[in-house]
Amino acid sequence: MGSHFQTVVDLDATAADARALAALGVDWLVREGIVRAGMTPCVPGAPLGHPPGDSWASAVEEADWEPTDGLRVETGRTVFDGGQGEPRYAVCPHCAGRVELATEDWDPVEEAWEPFEEAIAAWRASGRAVVACPGCGREGELPAWRWEDDHHAFGHLGFEFWDWPAFSPAFLDRFGRALGGHRLVVVGGKF
Ligand SMILES: [Zn+2]
C-alpha cells in the first residue's frame, strides 16, 4: 500500500518570502495544536517532519481515522502534482474553457498536452511560463490555469501532510488567513 499525501500549496508565496512564510505557517499549526513543534522521523523523503498534534481533528473534514504520519514543508520553486496519473483537463484562467488532455478512455491527447509540457519545463527552469488557450486565444500564466482535481500547482511553498484525513474547507480558510490572506490549493495523491 502506498502512502497518501495532501499538499497545501500557498499560491501567493514568492521565492523571496517562502521561507519566512513556512516558519509562520508551522508556528500557526503548532499553536493550533494541529502538528507538534518537535520533529520526528514521520514523513517519507525527508529525515524529519512535524507529527500530528493533540488538536489534529480540528483540521479535518471527518476525524474517522487518525493521521499516521506528519508534515513536511517544501520551499523553493516546485511543481506540485498529484503523483500517479495525469489530469484529464486544464481550465483556462480567462475564459474558463476546458482543454481536454485525455480521451474518454484516458488516452492522452498529445497535441493538447504538448504546450503544457513545454510550459511546465519552462516554469521549472525559470519560474515564468504562459500557455495560450486554444479556445479564446489568450495567454494565461501557467500557475493561473486550474486542473482536474487540482492535479497541479506551481508555487514556492507547500505544506505536505502524509496520511491524514481530508482537510476541511474551514481549516483551509483559517490557514490561508494565518498566511496573510493567501490563496491555498490542496494537491493530493499517492506515492
Ligand atoms: Zn481561454
Short mmCIF file of N, CA and C and ligand atoms in Angstrom, two decimals:
data_model
loop_
_atom_site.label_atom_id
_atom_site.label_comp_id
_atom_site.label_asym_id
_atom_site.label_seq_id
_atom_site.Cartn_x
_atom_site.Cartn_y
_atom_site.Cartn_z
N MET A 1 0.85 -1.20 0.00
CA MET A 1 0.00 0.00 0.00
C MET A 1 0.88 1.25 0.00
N GLY A 2 0.58 2.20 -0.86
CA GLY A 2 1.35 3.44 -0.89
C GLY A 2 0.88 4.40 0.19
N SER A 3 1.67 5.45 0.37
CA SER A 3 1.26 6.48 1.31
C SER A 3 0.47 7.54 0.56
N HIS A 4 -0.45 8.15 1.27
CA HIS A 4 -1.29 9.19 0.68
C HIS A 4 -0.82 10.54 1.20
N PHE A 5 -0.79 11.55 0.33
CA PHE A 5 -0.37 12.87 0.80
C PHE A 5 -1.35 13.93 0.35
N GLN A 6 -1.42 15.01 1.12
CA GLN A 6 -2.14 16.23 0.72
C GLN A 6 -1.16 17.37 0.91
N THR A 7 -0.92 18.11 -0.15
CA THR A 7 -0.02 19.26 -0.02
C THR A 7 -0.84 20.53 -0.12
N VAL A 8 -0.79 21.34 0.92
CA VAL A 8 -1.46 22.64 0.92
C VAL A 8 -0.46 23.63 0.31
N VAL A 9 -0.75 24.08 -0.92
CA VAL A 9 0.17 24.95 -1.62
C VAL A 9 -0.29 26.40 -1.47
N ASP A 10 0.64 27.26 -1.07
CA ASP A 10 0.37 28.70 -0.97
C ASP A 10 0.66 29.32 -2.33
N LEU A 11 -0.41 29.71 -3.04
CA LEU A 11 -0.24 30.21 -4.40
C LEU A 11 0.36 31.62 -4.43
N ASP A 12 0.32 32.31 -3.31
CA ASP A 12 0.81 33.70 -3.29
C ASP A 12 2.20 33.85 -2.67
N ALA A 13 2.78 32.76 -2.19
CA ALA A 13 4.14 32.84 -1.65
C ALA A 13 5.12 33.04 -2.80
N THR A 14 6.08 33.91 -2.61
CA THR A 14 7.08 34.15 -3.66
C THR A 14 8.39 33.47 -3.28
N ALA A 15 9.32 33.44 -4.24
CA ALA A 15 10.63 32.86 -3.96
C ALA A 15 11.26 33.58 -2.77
N ALA A 16 11.03 34.89 -2.68
CA ALA A 16 11.68 35.69 -1.63
C ALA A 16 11.08 35.47 -0.25
N ASP A 17 9.76 35.26 -0.16
CA ASP A 17 9.17 35.18 1.19
C ASP A 17 8.75 33.77 1.60
N ALA A 18 9.05 32.75 0.78
CA ALA A 18 8.58 31.39 1.08
C ALA A 18 9.11 30.86 2.41
N ARG A 19 10.39 31.12 2.72
CA ARG A 19 10.94 30.57 3.96
C ARG A 19 10.33 31.22 5.19
N ALA A 20 10.16 32.53 5.13
CA ALA A 20 9.54 33.22 6.27
C ALA A 20 8.10 32.75 6.44
N LEU A 21 7.39 32.56 5.33
CA LEU A 21 6.00 32.10 5.41
C LEU A 21 5.92 30.66 5.90
N ALA A 22 6.91 29.84 5.54
CA ALA A 22 6.94 28.46 6.02
C ALA A 22 7.02 28.45 7.54
N ALA A 23 7.90 29.31 8.09
CA ALA A 23 8.06 29.38 9.54
C ALA A 23 6.78 29.89 10.20
N LEU A 24 6.17 30.91 9.58
CA LEU A 24 4.91 31.47 10.09
C LEU A 24 3.82 30.40 10.10
N GLY A 25 3.74 29.64 8.99
CA GLY A 25 2.72 28.60 8.86
C GLY A 25 2.91 27.49 9.88
N VAL A 26 4.15 27.06 10.09
CA VAL A 26 4.40 25.99 11.06
C VAL A 26 4.08 26.48 12.47
N ASP A 27 4.49 27.72 12.78
CA ASP A 27 4.17 28.29 14.10
C ASP A 27 2.67 28.26 14.36
N TRP A 28 1.92 28.67 13.35
CA TRP A 28 0.46 28.71 13.49
C TRP A 28 -0.10 27.30 13.70
N LEU A 29 0.37 26.35 12.91
CA LEU A 29 -0.11 24.96 13.03
C LEU A 29 0.22 24.39 14.41
N VAL A 30 1.38 24.76 14.95
CA VAL A 30 1.79 24.28 16.27
C VAL A 30 0.89 24.92 17.34
N ARG A 31 0.66 26.25 17.21
CA ARG A 31 -0.19 26.96 18.18
C ARG A 31 -1.61 26.40 18.20
N GLU A 32 -2.09 26.02 17.03
CA GLU A 32 -3.45 25.46 16.92
C GLU A 32 -3.49 24.00 17.38
N GLY A 33 -2.33 23.42 17.66
CA GLY A 33 -2.28 22.01 18.10
C GLY A 33 -2.45 21.01 16.96
N ILE A 34 -2.31 21.48 15.74
CA ILE A 34 -2.54 20.60 14.59
C ILE A 34 -1.30 19.72 14.34
N VAL A 35 -0.11 20.30 14.50
CA VAL A 35 1.11 19.49 14.49
C VAL A 35 1.93 19.84 15.74
N ARG A 36 2.93 19.00 16.01
CA ARG A 36 3.83 19.26 17.14
C ARG A 36 5.08 20.00 16.67
N ALA A 37 5.63 20.81 17.57
CA ALA A 37 6.84 21.56 17.24
C ALA A 37 8.04 20.64 17.10
N GLY A 38 8.14 19.66 18.00
CA GLY A 38 9.28 18.74 17.98
C GLY A 38 9.23 17.84 16.76
N MET A 39 10.34 17.71 16.06
CA MET A 39 10.33 16.93 14.82
C MET A 39 10.76 15.49 15.08
N THR A 40 10.15 14.57 14.34
CA THR A 40 10.47 13.14 14.45
C THR A 40 10.56 12.57 13.02
N PRO A 41 11.09 11.36 12.87
CA PRO A 41 11.08 10.75 11.53
C PRO A 41 9.67 10.27 11.21
N CYS A 42 8.85 11.12 10.61
CA CYS A 42 7.43 10.77 10.39
C CYS A 42 6.97 11.09 8.98
N VAL A 43 7.90 11.39 8.07
CA VAL A 43 7.49 11.69 6.70
C VAL A 43 8.41 10.96 5.71
N PRO A 44 7.83 10.50 4.59
CA PRO A 44 8.67 9.90 3.56
C PRO A 44 9.51 10.96 2.85
N GLY A 45 10.70 10.62 2.48
CA GLY A 45 11.51 11.51 1.65
C GLY A 45 12.25 12.60 2.38
N ALA A 46 12.18 12.63 3.70
CA ALA A 46 12.92 13.63 4.48
C ALA A 46 13.25 13.00 5.82
N PRO A 47 14.35 13.42 6.45
CA PRO A 47 14.71 12.78 7.72
C PRO A 47 13.71 13.08 8.84
N LEU A 48 13.17 14.30 8.86
CA LEU A 48 12.30 14.69 9.97
C LEU A 48 11.09 15.48 9.49
N GLY A 49 10.01 15.35 10.26
CA GLY A 49 8.81 16.15 9.99
C GLY A 49 8.11 16.43 11.30
N HIS A 50 7.01 17.18 11.22
CA HIS A 50 6.23 17.50 12.41
C HIS A 50 5.09 16.49 12.54
N PRO A 51 5.06 15.71 13.63
CA PRO A 51 3.98 14.74 13.80
C PRO A 51 2.66 15.42 14.17
N PRO A 52 1.52 14.71 14.02
CA PRO A 52 0.22 15.30 14.36
C PRO A 52 0.17 15.77 15.81
N GLY A 53 -0.50 16.88 16.06
CA GLY A 53 -0.66 17.41 17.41
C GLY A 53 -1.98 16.97 18.03
N ASP A 54 -2.21 17.38 19.28
CA ASP A 54 -3.41 16.93 20.01
C ASP A 54 -4.72 17.36 19.34
N SER A 55 -4.68 18.49 18.61
CA SER A 55 -5.92 19.00 18.01
C SER A 55 -5.97 18.75 16.51
N TRP A 56 -5.31 17.70 16.03
CA TRP A 56 -5.30 17.43 14.59
C TRP A 56 -6.72 17.36 14.03
N ALA A 57 -7.66 16.86 14.86
CA ALA A 57 -9.03 16.64 14.37
C ALA A 57 -9.70 17.95 13.96
N SER A 58 -9.23 19.09 14.51
CA SER A 58 -9.87 20.37 14.16
C SER A 58 -9.55 20.80 12.74
N ALA A 59 -8.63 20.09 12.08
CA ALA A 59 -8.24 20.47 10.73
C ALA A 59 -8.94 19.65 9.65
N VAL A 60 -9.57 18.56 10.03
CA VAL A 60 -10.05 17.62 9.01
C VAL A 60 -11.57 17.61 8.91
N GLU A 61 -12.02 17.16 7.76
CA GLU A 61 -13.45 17.10 7.47
C GLU A 61 -14.13 16.06 8.37
N GLU A 62 -13.59 14.85 8.39
CA GLU A 62 -14.15 13.78 9.21
C GLU A 62 -13.03 13.08 9.94
N ALA A 63 -13.08 13.16 11.26
CA ALA A 63 -11.99 12.60 12.06
C ALA A 63 -12.26 11.12 12.33
N ASP A 64 -12.53 10.36 11.26
CA ASP A 64 -12.89 8.95 11.50
C ASP A 64 -11.67 8.02 11.53
N TRP A 65 -10.51 8.57 11.21
CA TRP A 65 -9.27 7.80 11.45
C TRP A 65 -8.16 8.77 11.78
N GLU A 66 -7.19 8.30 12.53
CA GLU A 66 -6.11 9.18 12.97
C GLU A 66 -5.01 9.28 11.94
N PRO A 67 -4.48 10.50 11.74
CA PRO A 67 -3.34 10.60 10.83
C PRO A 67 -2.18 9.79 11.39
N THR A 68 -1.48 9.09 10.51
CA THR A 68 -0.40 8.23 10.99
C THR A 68 0.97 8.87 10.81
N ASP A 69 1.07 9.84 9.87
CA ASP A 69 2.36 10.45 9.60
C ASP A 69 2.27 11.96 9.78
N GLY A 70 3.34 12.65 9.40
CA GLY A 70 3.41 14.06 9.74
C GLY A 70 3.50 15.03 8.57
N LEU A 71 4.01 16.19 8.89
CA LEU A 71 4.08 17.32 7.96
C LEU A 71 5.53 17.56 7.52
N ARG A 72 5.68 17.71 6.22
CA ARG A 72 6.97 18.11 5.67
C ARG A 72 6.73 19.41 4.91
N VAL A 73 7.58 20.39 5.10
CA VAL A 73 7.38 21.68 4.44
C VAL A 73 8.37 21.80 3.29
N GLU A 74 7.86 22.16 2.13
CA GLU A 74 8.72 22.33 0.95
C GLU A 74 8.77 23.80 0.58
N THR A 75 9.99 24.33 0.45
CA THR A 75 10.12 25.70 -0.05
C THR A 75 11.01 25.69 -1.29
N GLY A 76 10.87 26.72 -2.08
CA GLY A 76 11.60 26.79 -3.34
C GLY A 76 10.66 26.46 -4.49
N ARG A 77 11.03 26.89 -5.69
CA ARG A 77 10.18 26.72 -6.86
C ARG A 77 9.87 25.24 -7.07
N THR A 78 8.59 24.89 -7.04
CA THR A 78 8.22 23.47 -7.09
C THR A 78 6.98 23.26 -7.96
N VAL A 79 7.05 22.23 -8.78
CA VAL A 79 5.86 21.76 -9.49
C VAL A 79 5.21 20.73 -8.57
N PHE A 80 4.14 21.13 -7.90
CA PHE A 80 3.43 20.19 -7.03
C PHE A 80 2.46 19.41 -7.89
N ASP A 81 2.46 18.09 -7.74
CA ASP A 81 1.46 17.34 -8.51
C ASP A 81 0.92 16.16 -7.73
N GLY A 82 -0.16 15.63 -8.25
CA GLY A 82 -0.92 14.61 -7.53
C GLY A 82 -0.35 13.21 -7.64
N GLY A 83 0.91 13.08 -7.98
CA GLY A 83 1.53 11.75 -8.00
C GLY A 83 1.08 10.95 -9.20
N GLN A 84 0.46 9.80 -8.92
CA GLN A 84 0.08 8.89 -10.00
C GLN A 84 -0.96 9.51 -10.94
N GLY A 85 -0.86 9.14 -12.22
CA GLY A 85 -1.89 9.55 -13.19
C GLY A 85 -1.70 10.97 -13.68
N GLU A 86 -2.52 11.36 -14.62
CA GLU A 86 -2.47 12.70 -15.21
C GLU A 86 -3.87 13.29 -15.17
N PRO A 87 -3.97 14.61 -15.12
CA PRO A 87 -5.30 15.23 -15.13
C PRO A 87 -5.95 15.07 -16.50
N ARG A 88 -7.28 15.02 -16.51
CA ARG A 88 -7.99 14.83 -17.77
C ARG A 88 -8.21 16.15 -18.51
N TYR A 89 -8.17 17.26 -17.77
CA TYR A 89 -8.34 18.55 -18.45
C TYR A 89 -7.69 19.68 -17.65
N ALA A 90 -7.43 20.80 -18.35
CA ALA A 90 -6.99 22.03 -17.71
C ALA A 90 -8.02 23.10 -18.03
N VAL A 91 -8.13 24.11 -17.14
CA VAL A 91 -9.15 25.15 -17.31
C VAL A 91 -8.48 26.50 -17.50
N CYS A 92 -8.84 27.18 -18.59
CA CYS A 92 -8.25 28.48 -18.94
C CYS A 92 -8.61 29.54 -17.90
N PRO A 93 -7.60 30.31 -17.44
CA PRO A 93 -7.88 31.35 -16.44
C PRO A 93 -8.68 32.52 -16.99
N HIS A 94 -8.77 32.67 -18.32
CA HIS A 94 -9.51 33.80 -18.90
C HIS A 94 -10.96 33.42 -19.21
N CYS A 95 -11.14 32.36 -20.01
CA CYS A 95 -12.50 32.06 -20.49
C CYS A 95 -13.13 30.88 -19.75
N ALA A 96 -12.36 30.24 -18.83
CA ALA A 96 -12.85 29.07 -18.09
C ALA A 96 -13.18 27.89 -18.99
N GLY A 97 -12.72 27.95 -20.24
CA GLY A 97 -12.91 26.82 -21.15
C GLY A 97 -11.98 25.68 -20.77
N ARG A 98 -12.44 24.47 -21.03
CA ARG A 98 -11.63 23.30 -20.71
C ARG A 98 -10.79 22.88 -21.90
N VAL A 99 -9.54 22.57 -21.65
CA VAL A 99 -8.70 21.95 -22.67
C VAL A 99 -8.63 20.47 -22.30
N GLU A 100 -9.18 19.63 -23.16
CA GLU A 100 -9.21 18.20 -22.87
C GLU A 100 -7.83 17.61 -23.10
N LEU A 101 -7.30 16.98 -22.08
CA LEU A 101 -5.94 16.42 -22.17
C LEU A 101 -5.95 14.91 -22.31
N ALA A 102 -7.13 14.31 -22.18
CA ALA A 102 -7.24 12.86 -22.33
C ALA A 102 -8.59 12.54 -22.93
N THR A 103 -8.65 11.41 -23.60
CA THR A 103 -9.91 10.96 -24.19
C THR A 103 -10.76 10.30 -23.10
N GLU A 104 -11.99 9.94 -23.46
CA GLU A 104 -12.87 9.21 -22.54
C GLU A 104 -12.18 7.96 -21.99
N ASP A 105 -11.32 7.35 -22.80
CA ASP A 105 -10.63 6.12 -22.38
C ASP A 105 -9.29 6.41 -21.71
N TRP A 106 -9.08 7.65 -21.34
CA TRP A 106 -7.88 8.05 -20.61
C TRP A 106 -6.62 8.05 -21.45
N ASP A 107 -6.77 8.00 -22.79
CA ASP A 107 -5.56 8.12 -23.61
C ASP A 107 -5.18 9.58 -23.67
N PRO A 108 -3.90 9.91 -23.46
CA PRO A 108 -3.51 11.32 -23.53
C PRO A 108 -3.68 11.88 -24.94
N VAL A 109 -4.12 13.13 -25.02
CA VAL A 109 -4.23 13.82 -26.31
C VAL A 109 -2.92 14.60 -26.49
N GLU A 110 -2.00 13.99 -27.23
CA GLU A 110 -0.63 14.51 -27.30
C GLU A 110 -0.56 15.99 -27.70
N GLU A 111 -1.32 16.36 -28.74
CA GLU A 111 -1.19 17.74 -29.23
C GLU A 111 -1.75 18.76 -28.23
N ALA A 112 -2.66 18.30 -27.39
CA ALA A 112 -3.18 19.20 -26.36
C ALA A 112 -2.19 19.32 -25.19
N TRP A 113 -1.52 18.22 -24.91
CA TRP A 113 -0.57 18.18 -23.78
C TRP A 113 0.69 18.98 -24.04
N GLU A 114 1.11 18.95 -25.32
CA GLU A 114 2.44 19.48 -25.66
C GLU A 114 2.71 20.90 -25.13
N PRO A 115 1.82 21.87 -25.36
CA PRO A 115 2.10 23.23 -24.85
C PRO A 115 2.20 23.27 -23.33
N PHE A 116 1.45 22.41 -22.66
CA PHE A 116 1.52 22.39 -21.19
C PHE A 116 2.84 21.77 -20.73
N GLU A 117 3.24 20.69 -21.41
CA GLU A 117 4.52 20.07 -21.04
C GLU A 117 5.66 21.06 -21.20
N GLU A 118 5.63 21.79 -22.32
CA GLU A 118 6.68 22.78 -22.56
C GLU A 118 6.65 23.87 -21.50
N ALA A 119 5.45 24.31 -21.17
CA ALA A 119 5.32 25.38 -20.17
C ALA A 119 5.78 24.90 -18.80
N ILE A 120 5.46 23.65 -18.45
CA ILE A 120 5.87 23.12 -17.14
C ILE A 120 7.40 23.08 -17.07
N ALA A 121 8.03 22.64 -18.16
CA ALA A 121 9.51 22.60 -18.18
C ALA A 121 10.08 24.01 -18.08
N ALA A 122 9.48 24.96 -18.77
CA ALA A 122 9.96 26.34 -18.74
C ALA A 122 9.78 26.94 -17.35
N TRP A 123 8.64 26.64 -16.73
CA TRP A 123 8.38 27.20 -15.39
C TRP A 123 9.37 26.62 -14.38
N ARG A 124 9.64 25.31 -14.50
CA ARG A 124 10.61 24.66 -13.63
C ARG A 124 11.99 25.34 -13.75
N ALA A 125 12.33 25.72 -14.99
CA ALA A 125 13.65 26.29 -15.25
C ALA A 125 13.73 27.77 -14.86
N SER A 126 12.65 28.52 -15.08
CA SER A 126 12.76 29.98 -14.94
C SER A 126 11.73 30.60 -14.01
N GLY A 127 10.69 29.86 -13.65
CA GLY A 127 9.65 30.44 -12.81
C GLY A 127 8.65 31.28 -13.59
N ARG A 128 8.76 31.30 -14.92
CA ARG A 128 7.79 32.02 -15.75
C ARG A 128 7.39 31.13 -16.91
N ALA A 129 6.10 31.07 -17.20
CA ALA A 129 5.64 30.36 -18.40
C ALA A 129 4.19 30.72 -18.63
N VAL A 130 3.82 30.80 -19.90
CA VAL A 130 2.43 31.05 -20.24
C VAL A 130 1.98 29.95 -21.22
N VAL A 131 0.67 29.72 -21.22
CA VAL A 131 0.08 28.80 -22.20
C VAL A 131 -1.05 29.55 -22.90
N ALA A 132 -1.04 29.50 -24.23
CA ALA A 132 -2.11 30.14 -24.99
C ALA A 132 -3.31 29.20 -25.01
N CYS A 133 -4.48 29.75 -24.74
CA CYS A 133 -5.70 28.94 -24.71
C CYS A 133 -6.17 28.67 -26.13
N PRO A 134 -6.42 27.40 -26.47
CA PRO A 134 -6.91 27.11 -27.81
C PRO A 134 -8.35 27.60 -28.02
N GLY A 135 -9.05 27.88 -26.93
CA GLY A 135 -10.43 28.35 -27.03
C GLY A 135 -10.51 29.84 -27.31
N CYS A 136 -9.92 30.66 -26.43
CA CYS A 136 -10.07 32.11 -26.56
C CYS A 136 -8.82 32.77 -27.13
N GLY A 137 -7.73 32.01 -27.27
CA GLY A 137 -6.52 32.54 -27.89
C GLY A 137 -5.66 33.37 -26.97
N ARG A 138 -6.13 33.65 -25.75
CA ARG A 138 -5.31 34.47 -24.86
C ARG A 138 -4.30 33.63 -24.11
N GLU A 139 -3.19 34.29 -23.75
CA GLU A 139 -2.17 33.59 -22.99
C GLU A 139 -2.47 33.70 -21.51
N GLY A 140 -2.36 32.58 -20.81
CA GLY A 140 -2.55 32.59 -19.35
C GLY A 140 -1.28 32.13 -18.68
N GLU A 141 -0.92 32.81 -17.58
CA GLU A 141 0.22 32.36 -16.78
C GLU A 141 -0.02 30.91 -16.37
N LEU A 142 1.00 30.07 -16.49
CA LEU A 142 0.83 28.66 -16.15
C LEU A 142 0.21 28.45 -14.76
N PRO A 143 0.70 29.17 -13.71
CA PRO A 143 0.12 28.92 -12.38
C PRO A 143 -1.35 29.32 -12.27
N ALA A 144 -1.85 30.11 -13.21
CA ALA A 144 -3.25 30.54 -13.13
C ALA A 144 -4.21 29.51 -13.74
N TRP A 145 -3.70 28.58 -14.52
CA TRP A 145 -4.55 27.51 -15.05
C TRP A 145 -4.99 26.61 -13.91
N ARG A 146 -6.22 26.10 -13.97
CA ARG A 146 -6.68 25.12 -12.98
C ARG A 146 -6.72 23.75 -13.65
N TRP A 147 -6.72 22.72 -12.84
CA TRP A 147 -6.62 21.35 -13.35
C TRP A 147 -7.68 20.47 -12.73
N GLU A 148 -8.04 19.42 -13.46
CA GLU A 148 -8.97 18.45 -12.88
C GLU A 148 -8.43 18.01 -11.51
N ASP A 149 -9.29 18.00 -10.49
CA ASP A 149 -8.91 17.61 -9.13
C ASP A 149 -7.70 18.37 -8.60
N ASP A 150 -7.49 19.58 -9.05
CA ASP A 150 -6.30 20.35 -8.62
C ASP A 150 -5.03 19.50 -8.72
N HIS A 151 -4.88 18.87 -9.86
CA HIS A 151 -3.77 17.91 -10.02
C HIS A 151 -2.40 18.58 -9.96
N HIS A 152 -2.31 19.80 -10.48
CA HIS A 152 -1.04 20.51 -10.45
C HIS A 152 -1.18 21.83 -9.71
N ALA A 153 -0.09 22.26 -9.08
CA ALA A 153 0.00 23.63 -8.58
C ALA A 153 1.46 24.05 -8.71
N PHE A 154 1.66 25.31 -9.03
CA PHE A 154 3.01 25.82 -9.27
C PHE A 154 3.27 26.89 -8.24
N GLY A 155 4.25 26.66 -7.39
CA GLY A 155 4.45 27.63 -6.32
C GLY A 155 5.78 27.45 -5.63
N HIS A 156 5.93 28.20 -4.54
CA HIS A 156 7.21 28.22 -3.82
C HIS A 156 7.08 27.73 -2.38
N LEU A 157 5.88 27.33 -1.99
CA LEU A 157 5.68 26.88 -0.62
C LEU A 157 4.56 25.85 -0.56
N GLY A 158 4.89 24.68 -0.01
CA GLY A 158 3.88 23.64 0.14
C GLY A 158 4.00 22.96 1.49
N PHE A 159 2.85 22.75 2.14
CA PHE A 159 2.80 22.02 3.41
C PHE A 159 2.28 20.63 3.09
N GLU A 160 3.19 19.66 3.13
CA GLU A 160 2.88 18.31 2.66
C GLU A 160 2.56 17.42 3.85
N PHE A 161 1.29 17.03 3.97
CA PHE A 161 0.85 16.18 5.09
C PHE A 161 0.72 14.75 4.58
N TRP A 162 1.31 13.82 5.31
CA TRP A 162 1.28 12.41 4.90
C TRP A 162 0.29 11.63 5.73
N ASP A 163 -0.62 10.94 5.00
CA ASP A 163 -1.59 10.04 5.63
C ASP A 163 -2.45 10.74 6.68
N TRP A 164 -3.11 11.79 6.22
CA TRP A 164 -4.10 12.50 7.04
C TRP A 164 -5.46 12.38 6.35
N PRO A 165 -6.56 12.40 7.16
CA PRO A 165 -7.89 12.52 6.54
C PRO A 165 -7.98 13.86 5.79
N ALA A 166 -8.94 13.99 4.89
CA ALA A 166 -9.07 15.21 4.08
C ALA A 166 -9.30 16.44 4.95
N PHE A 167 -8.63 17.55 4.61
CA PHE A 167 -8.79 18.78 5.37
C PHE A 167 -10.16 19.40 5.11
N SER A 168 -10.66 20.14 6.11
CA SER A 168 -11.95 20.80 5.95
C SER A 168 -11.75 22.17 5.31
N PRO A 169 -12.74 22.64 4.54
CA PRO A 169 -12.65 23.98 3.95
C PRO A 169 -12.47 25.06 5.02
N ALA A 170 -13.07 24.88 6.20
CA ALA A 170 -12.96 25.89 7.27
C ALA A 170 -11.50 25.99 7.73
N PHE A 171 -10.84 24.85 7.85
CA PHE A 171 -9.44 24.86 8.25
C PHE A 171 -8.58 25.55 7.18
N LEU A 172 -8.83 25.24 5.93
CA LEU A 172 -8.03 25.83 4.85
C LEU A 172 -8.22 27.34 4.82
N ASP A 173 -9.43 27.76 5.12
CA ASP A 173 -9.74 29.17 5.17
C ASP A 173 -8.93 29.86 6.29
N ARG A 174 -8.91 29.24 7.46
CA ARG A 174 -8.17 29.82 8.60
C ARG A 174 -6.67 29.82 8.32
N PHE A 175 -6.21 28.73 7.72
CA PHE A 175 -4.78 28.60 7.42
C PHE A 175 -4.37 29.69 6.42
N GLY A 176 -5.20 29.91 5.41
CA GLY A 176 -4.91 30.94 4.41
C GLY A 176 -4.85 32.32 5.04
N ARG A 177 -5.75 32.57 6.01
CA ARG A 177 -5.75 33.86 6.70
C ARG A 177 -4.49 34.01 7.55
N ALA A 178 -4.07 32.90 8.20
CA ALA A 178 -2.85 32.93 9.03
C ALA A 178 -1.62 33.24 8.17
N LEU A 179 -1.69 32.88 6.90
CA LEU A 179 -0.56 33.12 6.00
C LEU A 179 -0.66 34.48 5.31
N GLY A 180 -1.54 35.34 5.83
CA GLY A 180 -1.62 36.70 5.30
C GLY A 180 -2.70 36.84 4.24
N GLY A 181 -3.73 36.01 4.31
CA GLY A 181 -4.82 36.10 3.34
C GLY A 181 -4.45 35.49 1.99
N HIS A 182 -3.56 34.52 2.03
CA HIS A 182 -3.11 33.91 0.78
C HIS A 182 -4.09 32.85 0.27
N ARG A 183 -4.07 32.69 -1.06
CA ARG A 183 -4.89 31.65 -1.69
C ARG A 183 -4.17 30.31 -1.55
N LEU A 184 -4.93 29.30 -1.13
CA LEU A 184 -4.35 27.96 -0.96
C LEU A 184 -5.05 26.99 -1.90
N VAL A 185 -4.31 25.99 -2.34
CA VAL A 185 -4.92 24.91 -3.09
C VAL A 185 -4.34 23.61 -2.56
N VAL A 186 -5.15 22.57 -2.51
CA VAL A 186 -4.67 21.29 -1.99
C VAL A 186 -4.43 20.33 -3.15
N VAL A 187 -3.20 19.88 -3.25
CA VAL A 187 -2.84 18.89 -4.26
C VAL A 187 -2.64 17.58 -3.49
N GLY A 188 -3.29 16.53 -3.96
CA GLY A 188 -3.17 15.28 -3.21
C GLY A 188 -2.96 14.09 -4.12
N GLY A 189 -2.49 13.03 -3.53
CA GLY A 189 -2.30 11.81 -4.31
C GLY A 189 -1.60 10.75 -3.51
N LYS A 190 -1.08 9.78 -4.23
CA LYS A 190 -0.42 8.62 -3.60
C LYS A 190 0.97 8.47 -4.13
N PHE A 191 1.81 7.93 -3.30
CA PHE A 191 3.14 7.55 -3.78
C PHE A 191 3.44 6.13 -3.34
ZN ZN B 1 -9.44 30.67 -22.84
#
